[in-house]
Amino acid sequence: MKTLIDFMKKNFKIIAALLVLCVALWSFFPKSSNNDEKDKLLLELLAFVLQKGHYDPKNIDDNFSKSVYKEYIEALDPAKRFFLASDIEEFKKYELEIDDQINNKDLTFFNLTYNRLMERMQESKSFYKDLLAKPFNYDENETFDTDYEKMPYANSISALKDRWRKQIKLGTLSSLTDKLKLEEDKAKADANYKAKSYADLEKETRESSEKSLDDYFSFVKDLNREDWFAIFVNSIAEGFDPHTNYFAPEDKDKFDLSISGTLEGIGARLQKKNDFTEITELISGGPAWRDKQLEPGDVIMKVAQGAAEPVDVVGMRLDDVVKKIKGKKGTEVRLTVKKVDGSIKVISIIRDVVEIEETYAKSSVVEKDGKRYGIIHLPKFYIDFENKDRRDAAKDVALEIERLKKENIDGLVMDLRDNGGGSLRTVVDIAGLFIDKGPVVQVKSAGKEQEVLADTDSRVQWDGPLVLMINNFSASASEILAAAMQDYGRGVVIGSKQSYGKGTVQNVIDLNQLVRNSSVGDLGAVKTTTQKFYRINGGSTQLKGVSSDVSIPDRYSYIEIGERDMPNAMAWDKIAPADYKTSTYKTAIQAAIENSKKRVAASKQFQLIDQNAKWLSKRKDELVYSLNLQQFKKEQDQLENESKRYKSINDYKTNYVYKSLPYELAQIEKDSILKEKRNRWHEQLQKDAYMEEALNVLSDLNNVSGTKPVVNVKKKEKAIKS
């Protein structure tokens, strides 16, 4: 998720203090290019920076050692297909000694695990070659449990080889089932089509699997000791919290703090979950977003370049998966993904540049029961710190509100769904568009009093009915805006049960700035959590996020998604509230909330979505697959039939007509691409039951007298600095 980088830029005191101390400590560090010397220096720097600069530093003790040990071993071998139980028994001797080795710059544990992993990987190369040399027997009644977390380590080489057999067999079985179905469909469509034989298809799946594994080990061969040491260092960093990370030199160069640039590739954000790469967000306007097939929660199993054979990316480093997915504009990438419902699907996407216009605020107008309502979709809180003349979210939202007011709207929806955050200064300015003046958010650094960031401009851009839409992927700055409007009683927050729950601020510290007169090479950087932000009522958005006033079922209702699902996530806490008063609008809001809850409970569409969410939650826990061809096909057919019950969710359509504003209609006449984008957006809104309910809430707010809010605060708060 995006960090609040405008506030990060202000934390020079922390960095300056570290610089002074580190220069004193390491000015005379011995000049050496030896890997061990560089690694020892990196351990010393990392421990120092995290303990002195982290918001809530942890004691590097036995408990910390135990946590790092678990994360590191899982990161090295998440699918448990390399290490033996005897290896783990040997490693376990160091489970409570990692803290001592960090403090003493001792590399014994890392060297042991690294050398053993290289040995086991070399051994495993022969496994798959032997296994794929002859056909699998798909008539056997055997199963494979893919719950790697609970799976024990193999206790012998023969047991490990059998695990490889089952893993590979499951992959080829899935591919064979797809190929057989494809041939069957072709034969049905064309009576003259000569279908490929079973033997040919079975052979193709083994050849494809072998090439995929060849490519995987080719990637592994390209990794050097420094890459593996970065995994160890990251296990230490992430032991503090999930947003504290180490960036190796190559990763540091790619880390982009800007939130105003363009995005290339397919337009999707990925994260590593155990052995798998998961889609966490689709970037508005990108190829994947336009294609409408990929969804957050999908797991990428294989990646293919155009018509080439797909490469298995299970177990591959996230960075390497990204390299395979990225490519030149206009080229094709085919992703084999496991959907949230457990089905396997091949999705073809043509790579493109995500146009920056689609990351900007956009608006539409719609009529309901003789009233006109405005919708502003805000994908992120963008700003360009280097050039204040460029667009920023606060200016754009203010402009869209003025344009909507000219259309005589009677209510406004701020759509913050999938908004991963961005500029803190921008969110304060946007909140100020809806209130007279007053505090918006509180920020606290370790050992310091909280700072209240407030809107001091008494001008109110929109004082009418307001609804804010959030979902599980609304994070960081978007949570601040929703929380502030909720605390003031200024608007109704509807959507997922709660938002993402990221209530922390990070700083990036270049480790090379902390050392001089050293020739060990580039040391990389550390991104560490230095602050937390809080609602004006004193509660943190960390972990708990923002709870919707009206919680509406969605497909993730019963699946843990968000900060609460992250290991070592920082805890929720509370500080003193800021000085503020709620709006007189609160009575109208409460009535609208109660009406909305009744509608949602009675809605057939939302009932079906809730049933689907429960089914998806159940499916997510079903991790045992049959390796018998007929049984596997039967299970997949059953899965497909069950999922058909929920197909009508996507067929839902309202009667509302969404329109672009006059200024944009003039642009659309000259720009066919913009026309297509807006038509697509309006088509999505027409099928959006959540937006329909947002309009219902606005309608309720309009039907209650005294809907103009009046917000008073006891005193003028400190304004945020530019």
XYZ file of C-alpha atoms in Angstrom:
722
model
C 0.000 0.000 0.000
C 1.119 3.542 -0.547
C 2.890 5.248 2.316
C 2.152 8.774 3.458
C 5.293 10.119 1.904
C 4.658 13.801 2.375
C 4.872 13.262 6.116
C 7.857 11.007 5.664
C 9.778 13.886 4.147
C 9.484 15.793 7.410
C 11.238 13.198 9.553
C 14.720 14.567 9.027
C 15.385 14.741 12.782
C 15.282 10.976 13.099
C 17.494 10.458 10.056
C 19.877 13.230 11.067
C 20.352 11.704 14.501
C 21.088 8.342 12.933
C 23.556 9.922 10.514
C 25.519 11.627 13.281
C 25.704 8.468 15.385
C 26.522 6.201 12.471
C 29.288 8.418 11.092
C 30.910 8.307 14.516
C 30.517 4.555 14.752
C 31.626 3.543 11.274
C 33.993 6.237 10.003
C 36.927 3.896 10.385
C 35.310 0.614 9.397
C 37.944 -1.579 7.705
C 38.041 -1.284 3.941
C 37.211 -4.713 2.542
C 35.192 -6.156 -0.305
C 34.854 -9.502 1.407
C 31.232 -10.715 1.481
C 31.428 -11.641 5.165
C 32.642 -8.165 6.112
C 29.840 -6.531 4.116
C 27.232 -8.842 5.636
C 28.493 -8.182 9.154
C 28.356 -4.445 8.575
C 24.835 -4.759 7.173
C 23.675 -6.670 10.262
C 25.178 -4.029 12.554
C 23.634 -1.144 10.620
C 20.246 -2.825 10.410
C 20.045 -3.561 14.136
C 21.149 -0.026 14.966
C 18.732 1.721 12.578
C 15.727 -0.368 13.619
C 16.306 -0.074 17.352
C 16.992 3.667 17.193
C 14.586 4.679 14.424
C 11.558 2.381 14.601
C 8.365 3.737 16.138
C 8.014 0.750 18.449
C 11.415 -0.998 18.547
C 11.510 -4.602 19.664
C 14.069 -6.115 21.968
C 16.400 -8.317 19.970
C 16.063 -11.226 22.378
C 15.116 -14.910 22.361
C 11.461 -14.195 21.483
C 12.557 -12.045 18.550
C 15.028 -14.735 17.519
C 12.260 -17.337 17.479
C 10.061 -15.147 15.276
C 12.879 -14.408 12.798
C 13.811 -18.090 12.638
C 10.265 -19.091 11.671
C 9.861 -16.397 9.005
C 13.301 -17.011 7.518
C 12.996 -20.790 7.201
C 9.541 -20.410 5.657
C 10.884 -17.827 3.221
C 13.708 -20.145 2.122
C 11.507 -23.192 1.565
C 7.809 -22.284 1.785
C 6.594 -25.414 -0.051
C 8.874 -27.684 2.011
C 10.349 -29.288 -1.090
C 14.048 -28.807 -0.335
C 14.880 -29.203 3.360
C 14.618 -32.494 5.204
C 13.376 -32.927 8.759
C 16.994 -33.649 9.766
C 18.046 -30.273 8.326
C 15.387 -28.486 10.349
C 16.458 -30.357 13.461
C 19.996 -29.096 12.887
C 18.819 -25.532 12.210
C 16.600 -25.539 15.281
C 19.666 -25.429 17.520
C 19.982 -21.781 16.482
C 16.306 -20.853 17.004
C 17.095 -18.889 20.178
C 20.581 -17.772 19.112
C 19.802 -15.512 16.145
C 19.559 -12.487 18.444
C 23.042 -13.181 19.769
C 24.374 -13.706 16.259
C 22.863 -10.386 15.124
C 24.467 -8.555 18.039
C 27.805 -10.323 17.538
C 27.730 -10.048 13.726
C 27.988 -13.835 13.606
C 27.061 -15.427 10.242
C 27.140 -19.066 11.385
C 23.374 -19.662 11.124
C 23.037 -17.945 7.755
C 26.037 -19.763 6.289
C 24.685 -23.108 7.481
C 21.214 -22.587 5.984
C 22.544 -21.068 2.769
C 25.041 -23.866 2.096
C 22.480 -26.559 2.949
C 19.865 -24.990 0.680
C 22.317 -24.879 -2.239
C 23.106 -28.560 -1.604
C 19.422 -29.582 -1.454
C 18.538 -27.579 -4.552
C 21.305 -29.285 -6.490
C 19.977 -32.690 -5.404
C 16.395 -31.827 -6.360
C 17.338 -31.058 -9.976
C 17.546 -34.763 -10.664
C 14.163 -35.432 -9.055
C 11.982 -33.760 -11.632
C 14.034 -35.001 -14.601
C 13.500 -38.600 -13.509
C 9.842 -38.059 -12.602
C 8.948 -36.451 -15.929
C 10.789 -39.024 -18.061
C 7.762 -41.333 -18.102
C 3.944 -40.932 -17.958
C 2.197 -40.531 -14.623
C -0.371 -43.084 -13.552
C -3.575 -41.075 -13.185
C -5.635 -44.178 -12.326
C -4.159 -44.386 -8.815
C -6.379 -43.235 -5.977
C -4.104 -40.826 -4.149
C -4.362 -37.235 -2.988
C -2.054 -34.299 -2.321
C -2.539 -31.804 0.497
C -1.343 -28.311 -0.503
C -1.505 -26.922 3.029
C 2.247 -26.325 3.182
C 2.070 -24.535 6.503
C 0.839 -27.665 8.298
C 2.782 -30.093 6.130
C 5.691 -31.773 7.967
C 9.169 -31.800 6.434
C 10.101 -34.988 4.617
C 12.110 -37.370 6.803
C 14.136 -38.911 3.969
C 15.306 -38.275 0.416
C 12.838 -40.885 -0.882
C 9.950 -39.166 0.953
C 11.063 -35.805 -0.436
C 11.208 -37.207 -3.951
C 7.678 -38.583 -3.521
C 6.525 -35.112 -2.462
C 8.041 -33.714 -5.662
C 6.207 -36.431 -7.585
C 2.850 -35.437 -6.136
C 3.457 -31.713 -6.582
C 4.433 -32.148 -10.232
C 1.661 -34.668 -10.836
C -0.956 -32.214 -9.562
C 0.349 -29.565 -11.966
C 0.383 -31.860 -14.979
C -3.019 -33.297 -14.029
C -4.550 -29.830 -13.958
C -2.986 -29.005 -17.318
C -4.061 -32.344 -18.825
C -7.651 -31.806 -17.674
C -7.697 -28.396 -19.372
C -6.234 -29.818 -22.593
C -8.732 -32.677 -22.712
C -11.614 -30.244 -22.198
C -10.272 -27.966 -24.941
C -10.021 -30.853 -27.420
C -13.533 -31.951 -26.494
C -14.905 -28.450 -27.118
C -13.115 -28.204 -30.473
C -14.550 -31.549 -31.572
C -18.066 -30.451 -30.610
C -17.702 -27.206 -32.546
C -16.215 -28.848 -35.664
C -17.251 -32.348 -36.738
C -14.170 -32.577 -38.999
C -11.716 -31.697 -36.238
C -9.229 -34.453 -35.454
C -8.621 -34.363 -31.725
C -5.177 -35.009 -30.309
C -4.703 -38.348 -28.617
C -4.567 -38.759 -24.860
C -0.961 -39.945 -25.146
C 0.068 -36.812 -27.054
C -1.662 -34.506 -24.575
C -0.176 -36.322 -21.603
C 3.299 -36.025 -23.123
C 2.764 -32.296 -23.780
C 1.967 -31.684 -20.115
C 5.184 -33.373 -18.975
C 7.276 -31.482 -21.513
C 5.678 -28.206 -20.447
C 6.240 -28.985 -16.762
C 9.882 -29.901 -17.376
C 10.530 -26.655 -19.246
C 8.835 -24.699 -16.489
C 11.043 -26.313 -13.833
C 14.123 -25.809 -16.012
C 13.313 -22.110 -16.111
C 12.765 -22.045 -12.347
C 16.177 -23.539 -11.640
C 17.705 -21.228 -14.211
C 16.382 -18.313 -12.146
C 17.735 -19.871 -8.970
C 21.147 -20.322 -10.599
C 21.268 -16.581 -11.346
C 20.771 -15.712 -7.689
C 23.931 -14.996 -5.749
C 24.779 -15.198 -2.062
C 23.850 -11.535 -1.630
C 20.299 -12.269 -2.828
C 19.862 -15.021 -0.243
C 21.396 -12.896 2.500
C 18.824 -10.191 1.663
C 16.101 -12.736 2.520
C 17.704 -13.287 5.917
C 18.036 -9.552 6.539
C 14.421 -8.982 5.498
C 13.251 -11.617 7.956
C 14.931 -9.547 10.663
C 13.444 -6.265 9.395
C 9.930 -7.670 9.054
C 10.192 -8.975 12.600
C 9.520 -5.374 13.661
C 6.368 -4.936 11.532
C 5.184 -5.899 8.017
C 5.969 -2.476 6.516
C 9.571 -2.458 7.692
C 11.694 -3.901 4.894
C 15.243 -4.139 3.689
C 15.916 -3.168 0.068
C 18.970 -4.823 -1.460
C 20.956 -2.518 -3.801
C 19.030 -3.584 -6.915
C 15.677 -3.263 -5.131
C 16.660 0.118 -3.677
C 17.216 1.482 -7.167
C 13.740 0.346 -8.195
C 11.938 1.609 -5.107
C 9.884 4.613 -6.225
C 8.686 7.063 -3.605
C 6.760 9.134 -6.117
C 2.989 8.790 -6.167
C 2.492 10.882 -9.281
C 4.230 8.767 -11.935
C 2.964 6.285 -14.514
C 2.767 2.519 -14.063
C 3.848 0.010 -16.698
C 2.987 -3.615 -17.365
C -0.430 -5.118 -16.699
C -1.358 -2.647 -13.946
C -1.543 -4.921 -10.910
C 0.084 -4.878 -7.498
C 1.403 -8.179 -6.185
C 2.450 -9.536 -2.824
C 4.076 -12.744 -1.675
C 1.963 -15.087 0.462
C 3.941 -18.139 1.516
C 4.954 -19.870 -1.725
C 2.503 -17.931 -3.861
C 2.216 -14.574 -5.622
C -1.160 -12.940 -5.008
C -2.897 -10.055 -6.755
C -3.617 -7.368 -4.140
C -4.859 -4.508 -6.293
C -5.699 -3.634 -9.893
C -4.526 -0.201 -10.972
C -7.345 1.905 -12.341
C -7.011 2.305 -16.105
C -4.434 -0.462 -16.525
C -4.717 -3.459 -18.896
C -5.771 -5.880 -16.135
C -8.394 -3.417 -14.877
C -9.779 -2.967 -18.402
C -9.746 -6.704 -19.091
C -11.986 -7.422 -16.054
C -10.730 -10.996 -15.577
C -8.089 -10.645 -12.852
C -9.277 -9.856 -9.318
C -7.639 -9.089 -5.972
C -7.075 -12.415 -4.231
C -6.189 -14.309 -7.423
C -2.991 -16.362 -7.112
C -0.561 -16.505 -10.060
C 0.616 -20.069 -10.707
C 2.293 -19.759 -14.128
C 3.411 -17.014 -16.521
C 3.793 -17.388 -20.304
C 5.151 -14.949 -22.875
C 2.704 -14.894 -25.776
C 2.382 -18.370 -27.302
C 5.410 -19.727 -25.394
C 5.099 -22.462 -22.795
C 4.089 -21.220 -19.324
C 6.681 -21.093 -16.561
C 5.777 -22.258 -13.054
C 6.284 -19.330 -10.652
C 5.230 -21.091 -7.449
C 8.091 -20.650 -5.015
C 9.748 -18.016 -7.186
C 10.828 -14.715 -5.623
C 8.338 -11.904 -6.046
C 10.893 -9.795 -7.894
C 11.448 -12.564 -10.442
C 7.708 -13.065 -10.929
C 7.345 -9.328 -11.606
C 10.166 -9.486 -14.184
C 8.301 -12.210 -16.048
C 4.996 -10.334 -16.026
C 6.433 -6.987 -17.087
C 7.267 -6.353 -20.728
C 6.996 -4.010 -23.675
C 3.729 -2.310 -24.502
C 1.698 -4.345 -26.992
C 3.158 -7.738 -26.049
C 1.046 -10.563 -24.613
C 1.438 -12.233 -21.245
C -0.661 -15.245 -20.251
C -1.246 -15.828 -16.554
C -2.434 -19.134 -15.131
C -4.234 -18.101 -11.964
C -6.045 -19.838 -9.165
C -9.227 -17.862 -8.565
C -10.598 -17.189 -5.099
C -13.165 -19.955 -5.649
C -10.391 -22.485 -6.306
C -10.860 -22.744 -10.078
C -7.854 -22.494 -12.425
C -8.044 -20.024 -15.309
C -5.662 -18.858 -18.045
C -5.919 -15.099 -18.587
C -4.328 -13.357 -21.565
C -3.418 -9.673 -21.142
C -1.801 -7.277 -23.600
C 0.758 -5.171 -21.762
C 0.378 -1.413 -21.840
C 1.277 1.799 -20.050
C -1.220 2.729 -17.347
C -2.184 6.221 -18.353
C -1.838 8.694 -15.527
C -5.218 10.258 -16.318
C -6.896 7.155 -14.967
C -5.219 7.645 -11.585
C -6.767 11.107 -11.325
C -10.115 12.003 -9.788
C -13.069 11.733 -12.152
C -16.752 12.477 -11.753
C -20.148 11.551 -13.098
C -23.734 12.611 -12.534
C -26.879 10.468 -12.212
C -30.590 11.101 -11.665
C -32.751 9.295 -9.101
C -36.349 10.114 -8.219
C -36.084 13.607 -9.673
C -32.842 14.396 -7.819
C -29.353 14.692 -9.284
C -26.366 13.145 -7.556
C -22.657 13.434 -8.185
C -20.042 10.687 -7.943
C -16.337 11.382 -7.555
C -14.034 8.412 -7.933
C -10.639 8.958 -6.302
C -8.147 6.115 -7.002
C -5.414 7.571 -4.763
C -4.309 10.744 -2.958
C -1.759 11.940 -5.500
C 0.527 14.959 -5.418
C 3.805 16.039 -7.016
C 6.082 17.399 -4.284
C 8.692 18.594 -6.757
C 6.308 20.663 -8.860
C 3.388 22.323 -7.074
C 1.961 23.502 -10.392
C 1.107 19.948 -11.354
C -2.141 18.250 -10.479
C -2.905 17.055 -6.979
C -5.924 15.252 -5.622
C -7.153 18.097 -3.386
C -7.250 20.640 -6.225
C -8.867 18.133 -8.576
C -11.564 17.051 -6.105
C -12.362 20.715 -5.368
C -12.663 21.368 -9.109
C -14.915 18.341 -9.649
C -17.164 19.492 -6.794
C -17.532 22.914 -8.414
C -18.377 21.307 -11.739
C -20.947 19.047 -10.076
C -22.488 21.993 -8.233
C -23.094 23.634 -11.616
C -25.126 20.542 -12.459
C -27.296 21.285 -9.387
C -26.549 18.054 -7.574
C -28.466 17.192 -4.397
C -25.858 14.853 -2.905
C -22.328 13.576 -3.399
C -20.661 10.138 -3.298
C -16.905 9.967 -2.655
C -15.826 6.570 -3.976
C -12.673 5.513 -2.090
C -12.873 1.815 -2.898
C -9.476 0.265 -3.707
C -7.794 3.575 -2.816
C -4.466 2.525 -1.316
C -3.623 5.958 0.102
C -0.996 8.540 -0.751
C -0.353 12.081 0.414
C -1.297 13.001 3.982
C -1.319 16.694 3.240
C -3.748 16.057 0.399
C -6.200 14.126 2.571
C -6.255 16.980 5.106
C -7.031 19.434 2.302
C -9.795 17.209 0.902
C -11.400 16.765 4.311
C -11.422 20.559 4.561
C -13.707 20.703 1.521
C -16.508 19.225 3.635
C -16.038 20.947 7.013
C -15.749 24.542 8.182
C -12.389 24.111 9.895
C -10.870 21.799 12.472
C -8.619 18.790 13.092
C -8.508 15.975 10.535
C -5.859 13.538 11.780
C -3.327 13.132 14.574
C 0.229 11.922 14.014
C 2.499 10.578 16.730
C 6.232 9.832 16.735
C 7.871 7.633 19.352
C 8.307 9.454 22.656
C 6.636 12.641 21.430
C 3.267 14.333 21.875
C 0.805 13.845 19.064
C 0.620 16.515 16.394
C -2.827 17.582 15.225
C -3.096 18.255 11.506
C -6.048 20.482 10.762
C -7.930 22.302 8.047
C -7.763 26.020 8.816
C -9.663 27.232 5.762
C -13.218 28.147 6.813
C -14.511 27.740 3.261
C -16.768 24.695 2.752
C -16.825 23.410 -0.828
C -19.689 20.954 -0.313
C -22.106 21.209 2.618
C -24.812 18.858 1.342
C -25.497 15.131 1.818
C -22.327 13.052 1.608
C -21.617 9.310 1.313
C -18.136 7.760 1.420
C -17.635 4.304 -0.088
C -14.836 2.047 1.187
C -13.835 -1.600 0.877
C -11.207 -4.005 2.226
C -8.576 -2.397 0.017
C -9.180 1.213 1.070
C -6.051 1.981 3.054
C -3.919 4.626 4.722
C -4.961 8.129 3.581
C -8.378 6.940 2.382
C -9.007 5.572 5.875
C -8.153 8.965 7.370
C -10.706 10.756 5.186
C -13.455 8.221 5.925
C -12.631 8.300 9.656
C -12.651 12.102 9.849
C -16.025 12.395 8.112
C -17.381 9.651 10.368
C -16.093 11.300 13.545
C -17.569 14.661 12.588
C -20.856 13.001 11.677
C -20.427 14.685 8.322
C -21.270 11.744 6.052
C -22.284 8.084 5.899
C -19.536 5.499 5.370
C -20.737 2.387 3.541
C -19.006 -0.683 2.138
C -16.982 -3.604 3.488
C -17.154 -4.407 7.188
C -13.868 -2.557 7.630
C -11.106 -0.960 5.584
C -7.538 -2.293 5.250
C -6.155 -1.056 8.573
C -2.802 0.564 7.768
C -2.221 3.303 10.324
C 1.543 3.737 10.109
C 4.051 6.011 8.360
C 7.365 4.808 6.928
C 10.724 6.437 6.175
C 13.326 5.122 3.761
C 16.906 5.350 5.011
C 19.754 4.834 2.543
C 22.289 2.792 4.508
C 25.137 4.110 2.369
C 24.612 7.539 3.923
C 25.434 6.102 7.329
C 28.907 4.885 6.436
C 32.005 6.593 5.086
C 35.477 5.369 4.188
C 34.104 1.897 3.446
C 34.618 -0.042 0.237
C 32.268 -2.948 0.852
C 29.932 -1.721 -1.885
C 26.298 -0.680 -1.989
C 24.509 -1.589 1.245
C 20.938 -0.939 0.101
C 18.250 0.779 2.171
C 15.818 0.187 5.012
C 12.193 1.274 5.013
C 11.137 1.531 8.629
C 7.980 2.552 10.467
C 8.587 5.825 12.296
C 5.091 7.120 13.114
C 1.461 6.174 13.633
C -1.574 8.242 12.810
C -4.824 8.419 14.740
C -8.381 9.528 14.232
C -9.465 12.778 15.812
C -11.471 10.690 18.297
C -8.156 9.237 19.480
C -8.508 5.729 18.065
C -5.922 4.347 15.686
C -6.807 3.155 12.185
C -4.034 0.578 12.584
C -5.279 -3.015 12.338
C -8.972 -2.181 12.882
C -9.229 0.235 9.957
C -12.516 2.117 9.645
C -15.758 0.248 10.321
C -18.517 1.111 7.858
C -21.689 2.729 9.206
C -23.485 0.360 6.860
C -21.628 -2.914 6.384
C -22.506 -4.509 3.051
C -21.569 -8.126 2.184
C -18.838 -8.629 -0.405
C -16.863 -11.626 -1.613
C -14.194 -11.104 1.061
C -16.600 -10.837 4.012
C -15.389 -14.099 5.586
C -11.764 -14.026 4.437
C -9.049 -12.291 6.439
C -7.712 -9.569 4.146
C -5.821 -6.512 5.307
C -3.342 -5.494 7.965
C -4.876 -7.940 10.447
C -3.781 -10.764 8.128
C -0.124 -9.651 8.152
C 2.492 -11.225 10.442
C 3.971 -8.941 13.128
C 1.378 -6.224 12.474
C 1.535 -3.405 15.006
C -1.258 -3.297 17.558
C -4.264 -1.004 17.727
C -4.112 1.619 20.439
C -5.658 4.909 21.438
C -4.453 8.390 22.372
C -6.242 11.487 23.665
C -8.863 12.844 21.252
C -8.399 16.131 19.444
C -10.589 19.123 20.247
C -13.592 18.908 17.895
C -17.369 18.875 17.834
C -19.690 16.763 15.732
C -22.031 18.101 13.092
C -25.718 18.893 13.642
C -26.162 16.615 10.624
C -25.903 13.552 12.876
C -29.669 12.989 13.339
C -30.273 12.794 9.593
C -27.297 10.499 9.209
C -28.479 8.056 11.866
C -31.896 7.768 10.239
C -30.307 7.147 6.842
C -28.018 4.473 8.329
C -30.941 2.570 9.844
C -32.891 2.681 6.563
C -29.850 1.474 4.644
C -29.272 -1.457 6.992
C -32.860 -2.600 6.453
C -32.513 -2.394 2.653
C -29.217 -4.287 2.656
C -30.669 -7.048 4.840
C -33.681 -7.419 2.512
C -31.704 -7.243 -0.759
C -31.694 -10.486 -2.777
C -28.492 -9.367 -4.508
C -26.621 -8.812 -1.249
C -28.006 -12.065 0.177
C -26.569 -13.907 -2.830
C -23.230 -12.088 -2.454
C -23.157 -13.094 1.221
C -23.832 -16.744 0.320
C -21.062 -16.581 -2.267
C -18.677 -15.090 0.318
C -19.371 -17.977 2.710
C -18.829 -20.479 -0.102
C -15.528 -18.805 -1.075
C -14.356 -18.880 2.540
C -15.112 -22.603 2.699
C -13.402 -23.220 -0.647
C -10.271 -21.404 0.467
C -9.757 -23.990 3.220
C -10.208 -26.988 0.914
C -6.591 -27.727 0.031
C -6.609 -31.467 -0.664
C -6.712 -32.498 -4.347
C -7.272 -35.914 -5.864
C -4.501 -37.113 -8.209
C -6.875 -39.514 -9.950
C -7.869 -38.129 -13.360
C -11.534 -39.071 -13.222
C -11.948 -37.939 -9.616
C -10.086 -34.690 -10.312
C -12.320 -33.963 -13.311
C -15.382 -34.786 -11.225
C -14.278 -32.385 -8.480
C -13.543 -29.616 -10.983
C -16.918 -30.114 -12.709
C -18.630 -30.018 -9.320
C -16.767 -26.830 -8.471
C -17.813 -25.246 -11.752
C -21.441 -26.253 -11.215
C -21.434 -24.837 -7.686
C -19.968 -21.567 -8.895
C -22.745 -21.239 -11.494
C -25.152 -20.513 -8.631
C -23.406 -17.181 -8.218
C -23.006 -16.199 -11.876
C -26.102 -14.009 -11.653
C -24.191 -11.686 -9.292
C -22.374 -10.323 -12.333
C -25.623 -10.017 -14.314
C -27.077 -7.476 -11.890
C -28.005 -4.188 -13.523
C -29.718 -1.026 -12.348
C -31.803 1.391 -14.385
C -29.640 4.389 -13.544
C -27.936 6.301 -16.348
C -24.565 7.786 -15.481
C -23.332 10.713 -17.540
C -20.119 12.646 -17.969
C -20.147 16.360 -17.181
C -20.433 18.927 -20.015
C -16.707 19.782 -20.061
C -15.847 16.095 -20.494
C -18.524 15.491 -23.122
C -16.761 18.082 -25.255
C -13.460 16.215 -24.807
C -15.076 12.865 -25.568
C -16.203 14.139 -28.968
C -12.526 14.540 -29.918
C -11.084 11.593 -27.991
C -12.394 8.100 -28.778
C -10.150 6.468 -26.163
C -11.527 8.709 -23.403
C -15.026 7.944 -24.651
C -14.384 4.210 -24.371
C -12.984 4.598 -20.838
C -15.950 6.611 -19.612
C -18.446 4.254 -21.264
C -16.740 1.365 -19.512
C -16.822 3.166 -16.151
C -20.491 4.112 -16.515
C -21.303 0.542 -17.527
C -19.629 -0.696 -14.332
C -21.551 1.822 -12.232
C -24.817 0.627 -13.776
C -24.067 -2.903 -12.538
C -22.802 -1.728 -9.144
C -25.240 -2.670 -6.371
C -23.028 -0.879 -3.827
C -23.245 2.397 -5.732
C -26.998 1.877 -6.000
C -27.203 1.698 -2.211
C -25.007 4.802 -1.897
C -27.587 6.662 -4.000
C -30.372 5.295 -1.796
C -28.603 6.734 1.254
C -28.277 10.124 -0.442
C -31.972 9.976 -1.216
C -32.746 9.309 2.458
C -30.543 12.189 3.552
C -32.411 14.485 1.166
C -35.735 13.426 2.607
C -34.770 14.416 6.158
C -35.061 18.042 7.168
C -32.025 19.930 8.400
C -29.509 18.240 6.131
C -27.128 21.190 5.959
C -24.316 20.399 8.400
C -22.937 22.901 10.843
C -19.543 21.986 12.267
C -18.029 23.944 15.138
C -14.701 23.483 16.851
C -13.661 24.948 20.161
C -10.370 26.379 18.999
C -8.250 26.876 15.946
C -5.933 23.891 15.452
C -2.421 23.846 14.107
C -2.353 23.846 10.318
C -0.348 21.319 8.399
C 2.880 22.674 6.981
C 3.658 22.451 3.302
